[in-house]
PDB file of C-alpha atoms in Angstrom:
ATOM      1  CA  MET A  94      31.868  34.433  52.981  1.00 47.00           C
ATOM      2  CA  GLU A  95      28.570  36.661  51.956  1.00 49.00           C
ATOM      3  CA  SER A  96      30.608  39.334  51.405  1.00 52.00           C
ATOM      4  CA  PHE A  97      33.221  37.926  49.612  1.00 46.00           C
ATOM      5  CA  VAL A  98      30.414  36.345  46.929  1.00 43.00           C
ATOM      6  CA  HIS A  99      28.360  39.522  46.964  1.00 49.00           C
ATOM      7  CA  GLU A 100      31.867  41.415  45.689  1.00 51.00           C
ATOM      8  CA  TYR A 101      33.005  39.398  43.346  1.00 47.00           C
ATOM      9  CA  ILE A 102      30.838  37.186  41.577  1.00 46.00           C
ATOM     10  CA  SER A 103      26.647  39.166  42.453  1.00 46.00           C
ATOM     11  CA  SER A 104      28.511  42.849  41.955  1.00 45.00           C
ATOM     12  CA  THR A 105      27.930  44.387  38.306  1.00 46.00           C
ATOM     13  CA  PHE A 106      30.307  45.023  36.167  1.00 44.00           C
ATOM     14  CA  ASP A 107      29.704  49.049  35.080  1.00 49.00           C
ATOM     15  CA  ASP A 108      33.189  49.875  34.107  1.00 50.00           C
ATOM     16  CA  GLU A 109      34.756  48.742  31.253  1.00 49.00           C
ATOM     17  CA  ASN A 110      38.641  49.383  32.604  1.00 51.00           C
ATOM     18  CA  GLU A 111      37.873  47.399  35.680  1.00 47.00           C
ATOM     19  CA  ILE A 112      37.089  44.271  33.509  1.00 45.00           C
ATOM     20  CA  ASN A 113      40.774  45.390  30.883  1.00 49.00           C
ATOM     21  CA  GLU A 114      42.590  45.655  34.388  1.00 49.00           C
ATOM     22  CA  GLY A 115      41.921  42.173  35.626  1.00 49.00           C
ATOM     23  CA  LEU A 116      42.622  40.718  32.151  1.00 47.00           C
ATOM     24  CA  LEU A 117      45.840  41.933  32.644  1.00 44.00           C
ATOM     25  CA  GLU A 118      46.368  41.143  35.669  1.00 46.00           C
ATOM     26  CA  ARG A 119      45.688  37.574  34.999  1.00 45.00           C
ATOM     27  CA  GLN A 120      48.021  37.829  32.420  1.00 45.00           C
ATOM     28  CA  LEU A 121      50.942  39.204  34.394  1.00 42.00           C
ATOM     29  CA  SER A 122      50.400  36.992  36.941  1.00 41.00           C
ATOM     30  CA  PRO A 123      51.514  33.484  35.739  1.00 41.00           C
ATOM     31  CA  TYR A 124      52.323  31.766  39.173  1.00 41.00           C
ATOM     32  CA  ALA A 125      48.191  32.529  40.359  1.00 41.00           C
ATOM     33  CA  THR A 126      45.942  30.055  39.219  1.00 46.00           C
ATOM     34  CA  LEU A 127      42.682  31.352  40.607  1.00 48.00           C
ATOM     35  CA  ARG A 128      42.267  35.192  41.106  1.00 53.00           C
ATOM     36  CA  ALA A 129      39.393  37.605  42.231  1.00 51.00           C
ATOM     37  CA  GLY A 130      39.197  39.400  39.317  1.00 61.00           C
ATOM     38  CA  ASP A 131      38.315  35.714  37.355  1.00 58.00           C
ATOM     39  CA  LEU A 132      35.322  34.926  39.807  1.00 59.00           C
ATOM     40  CA  ALA A 133      34.427  37.835  38.962  1.00 65.00           C
ATOM     41  CA  GLN A 134      34.672  37.463  34.922  1.00 65.00           C
ATOM     42  CA  LEU A 135      33.694  33.846  35.462  1.00 59.00           C
ATOM     43  CA  ALA A 136      30.216  34.713  36.938  1.00 66.00           C
ATOM     44  CA  ALA A 137      29.311  38.187  35.342  1.00 66.00           C
ATOM     45  CA  LEU A 138      30.271  34.961  31.963  1.00 61.00           C
ATOM     46  CA  LEU A 139      27.520  32.940  34.332  1.00 63.00           C
ATOM     47  CA  ARG A 140      24.874  36.678  33.889  1.00 68.00           C
ATOM     48  CA  LEU A 141      25.908  37.585  29.620  1.00 60.00           C
ATOM     49  CA  GLN A 142      24.786  33.100  29.403  1.00 62.00           C
ATOM     50  CA  THR A 143      21.355  33.704  31.520  1.00 66.00           C
ATOM     51  CA  ALA A 144      20.194  35.798  30.004  1.00 61.00           C
ATOM     52  CA  LEU A 145      21.424  34.341  26.156  1.00 57.00           C
ATOM     53  CA  SER A 146      19.606  31.667  26.776  1.00 56.00           C
ATOM     54  CA  PRO A 147      16.303  32.060  26.392  1.00 54.00           C
ATOM     55  CA  LEU A 148      16.974  33.829  22.335  1.00 48.00           C
ATOM     56  CA  VAL A 149      19.276  30.320  21.761  1.00 43.00           C
ATOM     57  CA  LYS A 150      16.768  28.329  22.920  1.00 47.00           C
ATOM     58  CA  ASN A 151      13.495  29.811  20.514  1.00 49.00           C
ATOM     59  CA  SER A 152      16.158  30.172  17.855  1.00 42.00           C
ATOM     60  CA  CYS A 153      16.655  26.446  18.085  1.00 40.00           C
ATOM     61  CA  HIS A 154      12.611  25.676  18.063  1.00 42.00           C
ATOM     62  CA  ASP A 155      12.312  28.094  15.635  1.00 42.00           C
ATOM     63  CA  ASN A 156      15.280  26.195  13.574  1.00 40.00           C
ATOM     64  CA  ASP A 157      13.206  22.485  14.425  1.00 41.00           C
ATOM     65  CA  ALA A 158      10.452  24.217  13.692  1.00 36.00           C
ATOM     66  CA  PHE A 159      11.339  24.555  10.559  1.00 32.00           C
ATOM     67  CA  SER A 160      13.036  21.663  10.016  1.00 34.00           C
ATOM     68  CA  CYS A 161       9.990  19.199  10.438  1.00 33.00           C
ATOM     69  CA  ASN A 162       7.731  21.840   8.555  1.00 37.00           C
ATOM     70  CA  LYS A 163       9.986  22.267   5.510  1.00 35.00           C
ATOM     71  CA  THR A 164       8.567  21.306   2.108  1.00 41.00           C
ATOM     72  CA  GLN A 165      11.278  18.391   0.530  1.00 43.00           C
ATOM     73  CA  SER A 166      12.075  16.120  -2.895  1.00 46.00           C
ATOM     74  CA  SER A 167       9.233  12.874  -2.113  1.00 43.00           C
ATOM     75  CA  HIS A 168      13.307  10.838  -1.107  1.00 43.00           C
ATOM     76  CA  ASP A 169      13.797  12.554   1.318  1.00 45.00           C
ATOM     77  CA  LEU A 170      10.378  11.123   3.216  1.00 40.00           C
ATOM     78  CA  GLU A 171      11.684   8.617   4.639  1.00 40.00           C
ATOM     79  CA  VAL A 172      13.980   9.941   6.922  1.00 37.00           C
ATOM     80  CA  ASP A 173      12.002  12.213   8.257  1.00 41.00           C
ATOM     81  CA  LEU A 174       9.872  11.628  10.734  1.00 37.00           C
ATOM     82  CA  LYS A 175      11.256   7.172  11.108  1.00 38.00           C
ATOM     83  CA  HIS A 176      11.024   8.048  15.229  1.00 38.00           C
ATOM     84  CA  ALA A 177       8.771  10.445  15.859  1.00 38.00           C
ATOM     85  CA  SER A 178       6.964  10.273  19.348  1.00 36.00           C
ATOM     86  CA  PHE A 179       4.907  12.142  21.559  1.00 35.00           C
ATOM     87  CA  ASP A 180       5.868  12.801  25.095  1.00 40.00           C
ATOM     88  CA  ASP A 181       3.829  13.391  28.209  1.00 40.00           C
ATOM     89  CA  THR A 182       2.946  17.297  26.944  1.00 38.00           C
ATOM     90  CA  ASP A 183       0.806  15.370  23.947  1.00 43.00           C
ATOM     91  CA  ASN A 184      -1.136  13.372  25.878  1.00 45.00           C
ATOM     92  CA  ASP A 185      -3.750  16.203  25.804  1.00 48.00           C
ATOM     93  CA  LEU A 186      -3.897  16.012  21.707  1.00 44.00           C
ATOM     94  CA  ASN A 187      -6.629  14.308  19.983  1.00 50.00           C
ATOM     95  CA  GLU A 188      -6.403  11.875  16.935  1.00 49.00           C
ATOM     96  CA  THR A 189      -5.871  14.485  14.720  1.00 48.00           C
ATOM     97  CA  ASP A 190      -3.640  16.709  16.203  1.00 49.00           C
ATOM     98  CA  ARG A 191      -2.049  13.624  16.936  1.00 46.00           C
ATOM     99  CA  ARG A 192      -1.448  12.352  12.987  1.00 48.00           C
ATOM    100  CA  GLU A 193      -0.835  15.912  11.509  1.00 49.00           C
ATOM    101  CA  LEU A 194       1.931  16.017  13.769  1.00 47.00           C
ATOM    102  CA  LEU A 195       3.314  12.686  12.447  1.00 64.00           C
ATOM    103  CA  THR A 196       2.845  14.470   8.744  1.00 75.00           C
ATOM    104  CA  THR A 197       5.025  16.022   7.137  1.00 83.00           C
ATOM    105  CA  ASP A 198       4.479  18.330   3.343  1.00 84.00           C
ATOM    106  CA  VAL A 199       6.650  16.950  -0.309  1.00 85.00           C
ATOM    107  CA  ILE A 200       7.537  19.072  -2.985  1.00 86.00           C
ATOM    108  CA  CYS A 201       7.659  16.370  -6.494  1.00 85.00           C
ATOM    109  CA  ARG A 202       8.956  18.146  -9.152  1.00 85.00           C
ATOM    110  CA  GLY A 203       8.401  16.574 -12.423  1.00 82.00           C
ATOM    111  CA  ALA A 204      12.609  16.959 -13.830  1.00 79.00           C
ATOM    112  CA  ASP A 205      13.199  14.409 -11.221  1.00 82.00           C
ATOM    113  CA  THR A 206      11.515  11.570 -13.115  1.00 77.00           C
ATOM    114  CA  ASN A 207      12.833  13.314 -16.324  1.00 78.00           C
ATOM    115  CA  ASP A 208       8.684  14.710 -16.889  1.00 77.00           C
ATOM    116  CA  CYS A 209       7.597  18.049 -17.866  1.00 80.00           C
ATOM    117  CA  PRO A 210       9.516  20.596 -14.710  1.00 82.00           C
ATOM    118  CA  ALA A 211       5.975  21.498 -13.140  1.00 83.00           C
ATOM    119  CA  GLU A 212       6.516  21.634  -9.326  1.00 87.00           C
ATOM    120  CA  TYR A 213       3.638  20.668  -7.006  1.00 85.00           C
ATOM    121  CA  LYS A 214       3.173  20.612  -3.366  1.00 87.00           C
ATOM    122  CA  VAL A 215       1.446  17.655  -1.350  1.00 89.00           C
ATOM    123  CA  LYS A 216       0.618  17.804   2.027  1.00 87.00           C
ATOM    124  CA  GLY A 217       0.129  15.905   4.762  1.00 85.00           C
ATOM    125  CA  LEU A 218       2.562  12.617   3.632  1.00 90.00           C
ATOM    126  CA  HIS A 219       3.506   9.754   6.441  1.00 91.00           C
ATOM    127  CA  HIS A 220       6.934   8.750   6.944  1.00 90.00           C
ATOM    128  CA  HIS A 221       5.978   5.647   4.703  1.00 92.00           C
ATOM    129  CA  GLU A 222       3.878   7.133   2.450  1.00 93.00           C
ATOM    130  CA  MET A 223       5.080   7.693  -1.252  1.00 94.00           C
ATOM    131  CA  PRO A 224       2.979  11.119  -3.160  1.00 93.00           C
ATOM    132  CA  VAL A 225       1.935  11.007  -6.608  1.00 93.00           C
ATOM    133  CA  THR A 226       0.837  13.752  -7.740  1.00 91.00           C
ATOM    134  CA  GLY A 227       0.453  15.808 -11.419  1.00 89.00           C
ATOM    135  CA  VAL A 228       2.511  14.540 -13.641  1.00 89.00           C
ATOM    136  CA  CYS A 229       4.939  13.190 -10.833  1.00 90.00           C
ATOM    137  CA  VAL A 230       4.780  10.025  -9.179  1.00 91.00           C
ATOM    138  CA  ASP A 231       7.286   8.192  -6.517  1.00 92.00           C
ATOM    139  CA  LYS A 232      10.191   6.732  -8.458  1.00 91.00           C
ATOM    140  CA  ARG A 233       9.936   3.603  -5.348  1.00 93.00           C
ATOM    141  CA  ILE A 234       6.244   2.700  -7.182  1.00 95.00           C
ATOM    142  CA  CYS A 235       6.845  -0.011  -9.263  1.00 95.00           C
ATOM    143  CA  PRO A 236       4.256  -2.337 -10.893  1.00 95.00           C
ATOM    144  CA  GLY A 237       3.667  -5.786  -9.257  1.00 96.00           C
ATOM    145  CA  PHE A 238       3.090  -4.745  -5.453  1.00 97.00           C
ATOM    146  CA  GLN A 239       0.614  -4.043  -3.555  1.00 96.00           C
ATOM    147  CA  TYR A 240       0.041  -1.066  -2.392  1.00 97.00           C
ATOM    148  CA  HIS A 241      -2.738   1.133  -0.799  1.00 95.00           C
ATOM    149  CA  VAL A 242      -3.780   3.852  -1.633  1.00 95.00           C
ATOM    150  CA  ARG A 243      -4.827   7.159   0.025  1.00 94.00           C
ATOM    151  CA  ARG A 244      -6.182  11.066  -1.422  1.00 93.00           C
ATOM    152  CA  ALA A 245      -3.810  12.756   0.782  1.00 91.00           C
ATOM    153  CA  GLY A 246      -5.265  15.275   3.133  1.00 85.00           C
ATOM    154  CA  SER A 247      -8.247  12.870   4.159  1.00 87.00           C
ATOM    155  CA  ASP A 248      -8.707   9.797   6.057  1.00 88.00           C
ATOM    156  CA  GLY A 249      -9.864   8.726   2.501  1.00 89.00           C
ATOM    157  CA  PHE A 250      -8.799   5.186   0.252  1.00 93.00           C
ATOM    158  CA  VAL A 251      -9.069   4.969  -2.798  1.00 93.00           C
ATOM    159  CA  PHE A 252      -9.312   1.214  -2.983  1.00 92.00           C
ATOM    160  CA  LYS A 253     -11.076  -0.748   0.428  1.00 90.00           C
ATOM    161  CA  ALA A 254      -8.253  -2.943   0.077  1.00 92.00           C
ATOM    162  CA  PRO A 255      -4.517  -3.186  -0.815  1.00 94.00           C
ATOM    163  CA  LYS A 256      -4.169  -3.595  -4.931  1.00 94.00           C
ATOM    164  CA  THR A 257      -1.183  -4.604  -6.103  1.00 95.00           C
ATOM    165  CA  LEU A 258      -0.396  -2.297  -9.060  1.00 96.00           C
ATOM    166  CA  LEU A 259      -0.398  -3.164 -12.385  1.00 95.00           C
ATOM    167  CA  SER A 260       0.772  -0.679 -14.878  1.00 94.00           C
ATOM    168  CA  ILE A 261       1.596   3.364 -14.713  1.00 93.00           C
ATOM    169  CA  GLY A 262       1.061   4.971 -18.415  1.00 91.00           C
ATOM    170  CA  MET A 263       2.340   6.997 -20.521  1.00 87.00           C
ATOM    171  CA  GLY A 264       2.049  11.135 -20.474  1.00 81.00           C
ATOM    172  CA  TYR A 265       1.000  14.024 -17.932  1.00 83.00           C
ATOM    173  CA  GLY A 266      -2.006  12.848 -16.430  1.00 86.00           C
ATOM    174  CA  LYS A 267      -0.788   9.642 -15.994  1.00 91.00           C
ATOM    175  CA  ARG A 268      -3.395   6.404 -16.393  1.00 94.00           C
ATOM    176  CA  ILE A 269      -2.317   3.973 -12.501  1.00 95.00           C
ATOM    177  CA  THR A 270      -4.293   0.829 -13.128  1.00 94.00           C
ATOM    178  CA  PHE A 271      -5.149  -1.550  -9.953  1.00 95.00           C
ATOM    179  CA  SER A 272      -5.712  -5.739 -10.416  1.00 92.00           C
ATOM    180  CA  GLY A 273      -9.864  -5.923 -10.628  1.00 86.00           C
ATOM    181  CA  ASP A 274     -12.403  -8.011 -10.167  1.00 80.00           C
ATOM    182  CA  SER A 275     -13.155  -8.735 -13.421  1.00 75.00           C
ATOM    183  CA  LEU A 276     -10.155  -9.177 -16.274  1.00 72.00           C
ATOM    184  CA  ASN A 277     -12.901  -7.836 -18.405  1.00 78.00           C
ATOM    185  CA  ASN A 278     -14.291  -4.987 -17.090  1.00 83.00           C
ATOM    186  CA  ASN A 279     -11.662  -4.048 -14.822  1.00 86.00           C
ATOM    187  CA  GLU A 280     -12.914   0.190 -12.834  1.00 88.00           C
ATOM    188  CA  CYS A 281      -9.548  -0.377 -10.403  1.00 92.00           C
ATOM    189  CA  PHE A 282      -7.578   2.472 -11.956  1.00 92.00           C
ATOM    190  CA  PHE A 283      -7.391   6.500 -11.094  1.00 93.00           C
ATOM    191  CA  TRP A 284      -5.559   8.883 -13.140  1.00 93.00           C
ATOM    192  CA  SER A 285      -2.290  10.576 -11.677  1.00 92.00           C
ATOM    193  CA  ASP A 286      -3.507  14.062 -11.812  1.00 90.00           C
ATOM    194  CA  SER A 287      -7.526  13.141 -10.985  1.00 90.00           C
ATOM    195  CA  GLU A 288      -7.095  13.895  -7.200  1.00 91.00           C
ATOM    196  CA  PRO A 289      -6.010  17.746  -6.780  1.00 89.00           C
ATOM    197  CA  ASN A 290      -4.317  17.236  -3.645  1.00 91.00           C
ATOM    198  CA  GLY A 291      -2.514  14.388  -4.473  1.00 92.00           C
ATOM    199  CA  TYR A 292      -2.026  10.962  -3.325  1.00 95.00           C
ATOM    200  CA  ALA A 293      -0.338   8.715  -0.884  1.00 94.00           C
ATOM    201  CA  PHE A 294       0.770   5.330  -1.881  1.00 96.00           C
ATOM    202  CA  SER A 295       2.273   2.988   1.469  1.00 96.00           C
ATOM    203  CA  ILE A 296       3.487  -0.748   0.061  1.00 96.00           C
ATOM    204  CA  HIS A 297       1.717  -3.453   1.643  1.00 96.00           C
ATOM    205  CA  ALA A 298       4.416  -6.719   1.961  1.00 96.00           C
ATOM    206  CA  VAL A 299       2.637  -8.697   3.810  1.00 96.00           C
ATOM    207  CA  CYS A 300      -0.952  -9.640   4.603  1.00 93.00           C
ATOM    208  CA  ILE A 301      -3.136 -11.547   7.791  1.00 94.00           C
ATOM    209  CA  ASP A 302      -3.870 -14.749   7.599  1.00 94.00           C
ATOM    210  CA  GLN A 303      -0.905 -15.464   5.620  1.00 95.00           C
ATOM    211  CA  ARG A 304       0.953 -19.079   6.836  1.00 95.00           C
ATOM    212  CA  PHE A 305       5.128 -18.851   7.432  1.00 96.00           C
ATOM    213  CA  SER A 306       8.107 -21.801   8.192  1.00 94.00           C
ATOM    214  CA  ILE A 307       9.933 -20.879  10.955  1.00 94.00           C
ATOM    215  CA  LEU A 308      13.873 -21.232  10.356  1.00 94.00           C
ATOM    216  CA  ASP A 309      17.003 -21.187  12.727  1.00 92.00           C
ATOM    217  CA  ALA A 310      19.788 -20.159  12.018  1.00 92.00           C
ATOM    218  CA  ASP A 311      21.696 -23.408  10.637  1.00 91.00           C
ATOM    219  CA  SER A 312      17.405 -23.093   8.471  1.00 91.00           C
ATOM    220  CA  MET A 313      16.174 -25.788   9.807  1.00 91.00           C
ATOM    221  CA  VAL A 314      12.330 -25.537  10.777  1.00 91.00           C
ATOM    222  CA  VAL A 315      11.624 -25.310  13.917  1.00 90.00           C
ATOM    223  CA  GLY A 316       7.660 -24.110  13.381  1.00 91.00           C
ATOM    224  CA  GLU A 317       5.325 -21.957  12.242  1.00 93.00           C
ATOM    225  CA  ALA A 318       3.647 -19.381  12.451  1.00 95.00           C
ATOM    226  CA  LEU A 319       0.823 -17.796  11.447  1.00 95.00           C
ATOM    227  CA  VAL A 320      -0.342 -14.000  11.049  1.00 96.00           C
ATOM    228  CA  GLN A 321      -3.308 -12.723  12.940  1.00 95.00           C
ATOM    229  CA  SER A 322      -2.607  -8.872  12.043  1.00 95.00           C
ATOM    230  CA  ILE A 323      -0.288  -5.779  10.759  1.00 93.00           C
ATOM    231  CA  HIS A 324       0.567  -3.416  13.582  1.00 88.00           C
ATOM    232  CA  GLU A 325       2.878  -0.895  12.311  1.00 86.00           C
ATOM    233  CA  PRO A 326       2.423   1.351   9.116  1.00 92.00           C
ATOM    234  CA  GLN A 327       4.225  -1.365   6.421  1.00 95.00           C
ATOM    235  CA  VAL A 328       7.585   0.613   5.730  1.00 95.00           C
ATOM    236  CA  GLU A 329       9.873   0.638   2.336  1.00 96.00           C
ATOM    237  CA  LEU A 330      13.446   0.721   3.503  1.00 96.00           C
ATOM    238  CA  SER A 331      15.233  -0.012   0.089  1.00 95.00           C
ATOM    239  CA  SER A 332      14.588  -1.198  -2.952  1.00 94.00           C
ATOM    240  CA  VAL A 333      17.298  -1.803  -5.615  1.00 94.00           C
ATOM    241  CA  ASN A 334      17.705  -3.054  -9.814  1.00 92.00           C
ATOM    242  CA  GLU A 335      19.821  -7.097  -9.362  1.00 87.00           C
ATOM    243  CA  ASP A 336      20.457  -9.384 -11.918  1.00 86.00           C
ATOM    244  CA  ARG A 337      16.948  -8.323 -14.120  1.00 88.00           C
ATOM    245  CA  LYS A 338      14.654  -8.232 -11.244  1.00 93.00           C
ATOM    246  CA  VAL A 339      13.305  -5.754  -8.759  1.00 95.00           C
ATOM    247  CA  ILE A 340      14.718  -6.696  -4.494  1.00 96.00           C
ATOM    248  CA  LYS A 341      12.501  -4.483  -1.538  1.00 97.00           C
ATOM    249  CA  HIS A 342      12.843  -4.593   1.627  1.00 97.00           C
ATOM    250  CA  VAL A 343      10.203  -3.872   3.713  1.00 97.00           C
ATOM    251  CA  LYS A 344      10.190  -3.135   7.703  1.00 97.00           C
ATOM    252  CA  VAL A 345       7.158  -4.892   9.533  1.00 97.00           C
ATOM    253  CA  THR A 346       5.270  -5.411  12.651  1.00 96.00           C
ATOM    254  CA  MET A 347       2.847  -8.162  12.756  1.00 95.00           C
ATOM    255  CA  ASN A 348       1.548 -10.296  15.860  1.00 96.00           C
ATOM    256  CA  CYS A 349       1.701 -14.434  15.052  1.00 95.00           C
ATOM    257  CA  CYS A 350       0.172 -17.857  16.297  1.00 94.00           C
ATOM    258  CA  MET A 351       3.642 -19.304  17.107  1.00 93.00           C
ATOM    259  CA  LYS A 352       4.223 -23.230  16.667  1.00 91.00           C
ATOM    260  CA  TYR A 353       7.220 -24.254  17.839  1.00 88.00           C
ATOM    261  CA  TYR A 354       8.186 -28.156  16.654  1.00 84.00           C
ATOM    262  CA  GLN A 355       9.461 -30.691  19.254  1.00 75.00           C
ATOM    263  CA  ARG A 356      11.598 -32.898  17.890  1.00 64.00           C
ATOM    264  CA  HIS A 357      13.304 -36.353  19.355  1.00 55.00           C
ATOM    265  CA  ASN A 358      16.360 -38.532  19.110  1.00 51.00           C
ATOM    266  CA  HIS A 359      15.686 -39.485  15.308  1.00 55.00           C
ATOM    267  CA  GLY A 360      14.197 -36.748  13.984  1.00 55.00           C
ATOM    268  CA  LEU A 361      10.389 -36.319  14.135  1.00 59.00           C
ATOM    269  CA  VAL A 362       7.799 -34.204  15.209  1.00 56.00           C
ATOM    270  CA  GLU A 363       5.974 -34.125  17.677  1.00 57.00           C
ATOM    271  CA  MET A 364       1.856 -33.292  16.712  1.00 54.00           C
ATOM    272  CA  MET A 365       1.429 -31.843  19.647  1.00 55.00           C
ATOM    273  CA  ALA A 366       2.913 -28.281  18.895  1.00 60.00           C
ATOM    274  CA  HIS A 367       3.030 -26.262  21.248  1.00 69.00           C
ATOM    275  CA  GLU A 368       1.031 -22.519  20.074  1.00 79.00           C
ATOM    276  CA  ASP A 369       1.687 -18.897  20.733  1.00 85.00           C
ATOM    277  CA  THR A 370       0.242 -15.589  20.528  1.00 90.00           C
ATOM    278  CA  GLU A 371       3.799 -13.357  19.266  1.00 93.00           C
ATOM    279  CA  THR A 372       4.595 -10.049  18.407  1.00 94.00           C
ATOM    280  CA  VAL A 373       7.471 -10.388  15.953  1.00 95.00           C
ATOM    281  CA  THR A 374       9.888  -7.035  13.457  1.00 96.00           C
ATOM    282  CA  GLY A 375      11.431  -8.112  10.685  1.00 96.00           C
ATOM    283  CA  VAL A 376      12.403  -6.934   7.482  1.00 97.00           C
ATOM    284  CA  ALA A 377      10.647  -8.594   4.477  1.00 97.00           C
ATOM    285  CA  VAL A 378      11.905  -9.298   0.749  1.00 97.00           C
ATOM    286  CA  LEU A 379      10.001  -8.847  -2.258  1.00 97.00           C
ATOM    287  CA  SER A 380      11.354  -9.770  -4.974  1.00 96.00           C
ATOM    288  CA  LYS A 381       9.428  -9.071  -9.241  1.00 95.00           C
ATOM    289  CA  SER A 382      12.127 -10.749 -12.089  1.00 93.00           C
ATOM    290  CA  LYS A 383      11.146  -8.255 -15.425  1.00 89.00           C
ATOM    291  CA  SER A 384       9.192 -11.595 -16.498  1.00 89.00           C
ATOM    292  CA  SER A 385       6.423 -11.792 -14.613  1.00 92.00           C
ATOM    293  CA  LYS A 386       3.758  -9.761 -13.907  1.00 91.00           C
ATOM    294  CA  VAL A 387       3.567  -9.258  -9.526  1.00 95.00           C
ATOM    295  CA  ALA A 388       6.699  -9.704  -6.737  1.00 95.00           C
ATOM    296  CA  MET A 389       6.749 -12.226  -5.187  1.00 95.00           C
ATOM    297  CA  LEU A 390       7.995 -12.741  -1.583  1.00 96.00           C
ATOM    298  CA  VAL A 391      10.455 -13.995  -0.568  1.00 94.00           C
ATOM    299  CA  SER A 392      11.030 -14.108   3.520  1.00 96.00           C
ATOM    300  CA  ILE A 393      10.781 -12.514   6.495  1.00 97.00           C
ATOM    301  CA  GLU A 394      14.628 -12.033   8.011  1.00 96.00           C
ATOM    302  CA  GLU A 395      16.053 -10.138  10.718  1.00 95.00           C
ATOM    303  CA  ILE A 396      12.776 -11.696  12.869  1.00 96.00           C
ATOM    304  CA  TYR A 397      14.077 -12.338  16.610  1.00 95.00           C
ATOM    305  CA  LEU A 398      12.710 -14.617  18.777  1.00 93.00           C
ATOM    306  CA  ASP A 399      13.736 -15.319  23.081  1.00 89.00           C
ATOM    307  CA  ARG A 400      14.050 -19.146  22.200  1.00 87.00           C
ATOM    308  CA  PHE A 401      16.448 -19.371  19.258  1.00 90.00           C
ATOM    309  CA  GLY A 402      17.495 -15.605  18.370  1.00 92.00           C
ATOM    310  CA  LEU A 403      17.605 -14.585  15.294  1.00 94.00           C
ATOM    311  CA  CYS A 404      15.607 -16.497  12.252  1.00 95.00           C
ATOM    312  CA  LYS A 405      13.561 -16.463   9.304  1.00 95.00           C
ATOM    313  CA  PHE A 406       9.981 -16.741   8.145  1.00 96.00           C
ATOM    314  CA  GLU A 407       9.666 -18.776   5.019  1.00 95.00           C
ATOM    315  CA  LEU A 408       6.423 -18.467   3.216  1.00 90.00           C
ATOM    316  CA  ASP A 409       4.393 -21.874   2.789  1.00 82.00           C
ATOM    317  CA  VAL A 410       3.250 -22.532  -0.634  1.00 67.00           C
TER     318      VAL A 410
END
């Protein structure tokens, strides 16, 4: 057996005529399902694949690196690193290196927003952030919604807390105004070209200490939830204009104090309800009409609870 493997599988083919004879022999032998020449040619193909494997692997890595680090338009940013994760080899990375792996560079073009044909490169944006730089303001950024603004390329925020965007000015350097503490002297504004590296806007749909009613699939109130913390960045999934309204869907993950009601036979609700702390994920629906200056949180949908299945939260007013 060893001599057979050495002769037909481990041997090299220096003579091209020997391979051609094997091919001709196989074509002229329709009744033979497997011949020694076939095994030898298979071994040659396997050796060729082994020799090319490092080249193919390096080529794939180069292509992957290019696709992850390539510059792109701001509208393609959302799909870049949505499912980014770390494997075991990333355990030695510090927090700064991890943040760099989860960021990407974006090319902003003024022509995309019918502005002057200028191009800017904003570095270090996270998958949930939208760029603002020079004359370019991302189309998804809309007055009436809350945003947290970070200076691109750093961990510094323009404002300590998220604020409601009031207006986006006209011209090359657009004045971007947010809600302030004083109506007579509002200092919460800046220009789109004030920061050389640009700005990173992230939408803010749900706030801590908001209280919601829990509705099951039959729209029956089965409890209430109090938001204690927000775990992950709030990611804008879609933005549409319909019926003279701007409607946005934002993915949120929250840690909530849940209080479930116990109903008796006559529909009475037990006053001493059971409380529990749970982490839930859902899609917040925000709506802003043309006549309103501030968007309203309509509900948080697609929340799955072990007790009731699919539920939704409605804001208590």
